[in-house]
Amino acid sequence: MRETATKVRLTRMLAEDKEEMNAETQTAAVRDFQRVADEYFETDGKAKLEMKKDKEGAGVTLTFHVVRVKNFTMLK
């Protein structure tokens, strides 16, 4: 019986771990996405990340304000 209860608790913990993003992880993700966004855009540096649960898992939206687009020039 104890083994079953442990298995149920572990399964629940793993499911909850996949559904939520703690503050430290969210801060790290925003920092990484901001770094990539800054390669393509001049931004105000205030990226926001939002997660919404759905039937398949979760949807993630990253929002940031763009001052200008950094276009690349092909060298010949």
Short mmCIF file of N, CA and C in Angstrom, two decimals:
data_model
loop_
_atom_site.label_atom_id
_atom_site.label_comp_id
_atom_site.label_asym_id
_atom_site.label_seq_id
_atom_site.Cartn_x
_atom_site.Cartn_y
_atom_site.Cartn_z
N MET A 1 0.83 -1.20 0.00
CA MET A 1 0.00 0.00 0.00
C MET A 1 0.86 1.26 0.00
N ARG A 2 1.91 1.26 0.81
CA ARG A 2 2.80 2.42 0.88
C ARG A 2 3.45 2.69 -0.46
N GLU A 3 3.81 1.64 -1.18
CA GLU A 3 4.44 1.80 -2.49
C GLU A 3 3.48 2.49 -3.47
N THR A 4 2.21 2.15 -3.43
CA THR A 4 1.21 2.76 -4.29
C THR A 4 1.05 4.24 -3.96
N ALA A 5 1.00 4.57 -2.68
CA ALA A 5 0.86 5.97 -2.27
C ALA A 5 2.07 6.78 -2.72
N THR A 6 3.25 6.24 -2.60
CA THR A 6 4.47 6.92 -3.04
C THR A 6 4.44 7.14 -4.54
N LYS A 7 4.01 6.13 -5.27
CA LYS A 7 3.94 6.23 -6.73
C LYS A 7 2.94 7.32 -7.13
N VAL A 8 1.81 7.37 -6.46
CA VAL A 8 0.79 8.39 -6.75
C VAL A 8 1.34 9.78 -6.47
N ARG A 9 2.00 9.95 -5.33
CA ARG A 9 2.59 11.25 -4.98
C ARG A 9 3.63 11.67 -6.01
N LEU A 10 4.49 10.75 -6.41
CA LEU A 10 5.53 11.04 -7.38
C LEU A 10 4.92 11.42 -8.73
N THR A 11 3.91 10.70 -9.16
CA THR A 11 3.23 11.00 -10.42
C THR A 11 2.61 12.39 -10.37
N ARG A 12 1.98 12.74 -9.25
CA ARG A 12 1.37 14.06 -9.09
C ARG A 12 2.44 15.16 -9.11
N MET A 13 3.56 14.93 -8.41
CA MET A 13 4.64 15.91 -8.37
C MET A 13 5.22 16.15 -9.76
N LEU A 14 5.40 15.08 -10.53
CA LEU A 14 5.95 15.22 -11.87
C LEU A 14 4.98 15.98 -12.78
N ALA A 15 3.70 15.70 -12.66
CA ALA A 15 2.69 16.39 -13.46
C ALA A 15 2.66 17.87 -13.10
N GLU A 16 2.70 18.19 -11.82
CA GLU A 16 2.69 19.58 -11.39
C GLU A 16 3.96 20.30 -11.83
N ASP A 17 5.09 19.60 -11.82
CA ASP A 17 6.35 20.18 -12.22
C ASP A 17 6.32 20.58 -13.70
N LYS A 18 5.64 19.80 -14.53
CA LYS A 18 5.55 20.11 -15.96
C LYS A 18 4.60 21.26 -16.22
N GLU A 19 3.63 21.49 -15.36
CA GLU A 19 2.60 22.49 -15.60
C GLU A 19 3.00 23.89 -15.16
N GLU A 20 3.86 24.02 -14.19
CA GLU A 20 4.17 25.33 -13.63
C GLU A 20 5.62 25.70 -13.90
N MET A 21 5.88 27.00 -14.02
CA MET A 21 7.24 27.50 -14.17
C MET A 21 7.51 28.39 -12.97
N ASN A 22 8.52 28.03 -12.19
CA ASN A 22 8.83 28.84 -11.02
C ASN A 22 9.48 30.16 -11.43
N ALA A 23 9.57 31.08 -10.52
CA ALA A 23 10.06 32.44 -10.81
C ALA A 23 11.48 32.44 -11.34
N GLU A 24 12.35 31.61 -10.79
CA GLU A 24 13.74 31.57 -11.23
C GLU A 24 13.84 31.09 -12.67
N THR A 25 13.07 30.06 -13.01
CA THR A 25 13.09 29.53 -14.37
C THR A 25 12.53 30.55 -15.35
N GLN A 26 11.45 31.22 -14.95
CA GLN A 26 10.85 32.22 -15.83
C GLN A 26 11.81 33.38 -16.06
N THR A 27 12.50 33.83 -15.03
CA THR A 27 13.48 34.91 -15.17
C THR A 27 14.59 34.51 -16.12
N ALA A 28 15.09 33.28 -15.98
CA ALA A 28 16.15 32.79 -16.86
C ALA A 28 15.67 32.69 -18.31
N ALA A 29 14.45 32.20 -18.52
CA ALA A 29 13.89 32.07 -19.87
C ALA A 29 13.73 33.44 -20.52
N VAL A 30 13.19 34.40 -19.78
CA VAL A 30 13.00 35.75 -20.32
C VAL A 30 14.36 36.35 -20.68
N ARG A 31 15.35 36.16 -19.83
CA ARG A 31 16.70 36.69 -20.10
C ARG A 31 17.26 36.08 -21.39
N ASP A 32 17.11 34.76 -21.57
CA ASP A 32 17.61 34.10 -22.77
C ASP A 32 16.86 34.56 -24.02
N PHE A 33 15.53 34.63 -23.94
CA PHE A 33 14.74 35.09 -25.09
C PHE A 33 15.06 36.54 -25.42
N GLN A 34 15.26 37.37 -24.40
CA GLN A 34 15.60 38.78 -24.62
C GLN A 34 16.93 38.88 -25.36
N ARG A 35 17.89 38.05 -24.99
CA ARG A 35 19.19 38.07 -25.66
C ARG A 35 19.05 37.74 -27.14
N VAL A 36 18.23 36.74 -27.46
CA VAL A 36 18.01 36.37 -28.87
C VAL A 36 17.24 37.47 -29.59
N ALA A 37 16.20 38.02 -28.98
CA ALA A 37 15.43 39.10 -29.60
C ALA A 37 16.32 40.29 -29.91
N ASP A 38 17.28 40.58 -29.02
CA ASP A 38 18.17 41.72 -29.22
C ASP A 38 19.12 41.52 -30.40
N GLU A 39 19.28 40.29 -30.87
CA GLU A 39 20.09 40.05 -32.06
C GLU A 39 19.36 40.51 -33.33
N TYR A 40 18.04 40.51 -33.32
CA TYR A 40 17.24 40.84 -34.49
C TYR A 40 16.52 42.18 -34.39
N PHE A 41 16.33 42.66 -33.18
CA PHE A 41 15.58 43.90 -32.96
C PHE A 41 16.30 44.76 -31.93
N GLU A 42 16.06 46.07 -32.02
CA GLU A 42 16.43 46.96 -30.93
C GLU A 42 15.17 47.05 -30.07
N THR A 43 15.26 46.58 -28.84
CA THR A 43 14.09 46.51 -27.97
C THR A 43 14.25 47.46 -26.79
N ASP A 44 13.18 47.60 -26.03
CA ASP A 44 13.26 48.40 -24.80
C ASP A 44 13.78 47.57 -23.63
N GLY A 45 14.07 46.27 -23.87
CA GLY A 45 14.64 45.42 -22.84
C GLY A 45 13.67 44.95 -21.78
N LYS A 46 12.37 45.07 -22.07
CA LYS A 46 11.36 44.71 -21.07
C LYS A 46 10.48 43.57 -21.58
N ALA A 47 11.10 42.45 -21.93
CA ALA A 47 10.34 41.29 -22.42
C ALA A 47 9.49 40.70 -21.30
N LYS A 48 8.30 40.19 -21.67
CA LYS A 48 7.41 39.52 -20.73
C LYS A 48 7.05 38.16 -21.29
N LEU A 49 6.97 37.17 -20.43
CA LEU A 49 6.60 35.82 -20.81
C LEU A 49 5.31 35.45 -20.10
N GLU A 50 4.38 34.89 -20.86
CA GLU A 50 3.09 34.46 -20.30
C GLU A 50 2.83 33.02 -20.72
N MET A 51 2.40 32.21 -19.77
CA MET A 51 2.04 30.82 -20.04
C MET A 51 0.56 30.62 -19.74
N LYS A 52 -0.14 29.96 -20.68
CA LYS A 52 -1.54 29.62 -20.47
C LYS A 52 -1.71 28.14 -20.72
N LYS A 53 -2.28 27.44 -19.76
CA LYS A 53 -2.52 26.01 -19.88
C LYS A 53 -3.62 25.75 -20.90
N ASP A 54 -3.46 24.67 -21.65
CA ASP A 54 -4.51 24.21 -22.55
C ASP A 54 -4.55 22.69 -22.49
N LYS A 55 -5.35 22.08 -23.32
CA LYS A 55 -5.54 20.62 -23.26
C LYS A 55 -4.26 19.85 -23.58
N GLU A 56 -3.44 20.39 -24.48
CA GLU A 56 -2.22 19.69 -24.89
C GLU A 56 -1.01 20.01 -24.01
N GLY A 57 -1.11 20.96 -23.13
CA GLY A 57 0.02 21.36 -22.28
C GLY A 57 -0.12 22.82 -21.91
N ALA A 58 0.63 23.67 -22.62
CA ALA A 58 0.56 25.11 -22.35
C ALA A 58 1.00 25.88 -23.57
N GLY A 59 0.46 27.09 -23.71
CA GLY A 59 0.90 28.02 -24.75
C GLY A 59 1.78 29.07 -24.10
N VAL A 60 2.83 29.45 -24.80
CA VAL A 60 3.77 30.44 -24.27
C VAL A 60 3.78 31.65 -25.21
N THR A 61 3.64 32.82 -24.63
CA THR A 61 3.69 34.06 -25.41
C THR A 61 4.81 34.93 -24.85
N LEU A 62 5.70 35.38 -25.73
CA LEU A 62 6.76 36.31 -25.35
C LEU A 62 6.43 37.65 -25.98
N THR A 63 6.39 38.70 -25.18
CA THR A 63 6.04 40.03 -25.67
C THR A 63 7.17 41.00 -25.35
N PHE A 64 7.55 41.80 -26.35
CA PHE A 64 8.53 42.85 -26.12
C PHE A 64 8.28 43.97 -27.12
N HIS A 65 8.68 45.19 -26.76
CA HIS A 65 8.48 46.36 -27.60
C HIS A 65 9.71 46.54 -28.49
N VAL A 66 9.46 46.71 -29.81
CA VAL A 66 10.54 46.87 -30.77
C VAL A 66 10.69 48.33 -31.14
N VAL A 67 11.91 48.85 -31.01
CA VAL A 67 12.23 50.22 -31.42
C VAL A 67 12.57 50.24 -32.90
N ARG A 68 13.35 49.23 -33.34
CA ARG A 68 13.67 49.10 -34.76
C ARG A 68 14.09 47.67 -35.06
N VAL A 69 14.01 47.32 -36.35
CA VAL A 69 14.43 46.00 -36.81
C VAL A 69 15.87 46.11 -37.28
N LYS A 70 16.71 45.16 -36.87
CA LYS A 70 18.10 45.13 -37.33
C LYS A 70 18.15 44.25 -38.59
N ASN A 71 18.26 44.88 -39.75
CA ASN A 71 18.34 44.14 -41.00
C ASN A 71 19.78 43.75 -41.27
N PHE A 72 19.96 42.58 -41.82
CA PHE A 72 21.29 42.10 -42.16
C PHE A 72 21.57 42.42 -43.62
N THR A 73 22.82 42.72 -43.93
CA THR A 73 23.24 43.00 -45.30
C THR A 73 24.10 41.83 -45.77
N MET A 74 23.78 41.32 -46.96
CA MET A 74 24.56 40.22 -47.54
C MET A 74 25.87 40.78 -48.09
N LEU A 75 26.98 40.15 -47.74
CA LEU A 75 28.28 40.53 -48.28
C LEU A 75 28.51 39.78 -49.58
N LYS A 76 29.07 40.48 -50.58
CA LYS A 76 29.33 39.84 -51.87
C LYS A 76 30.80 39.66 -52.09
#
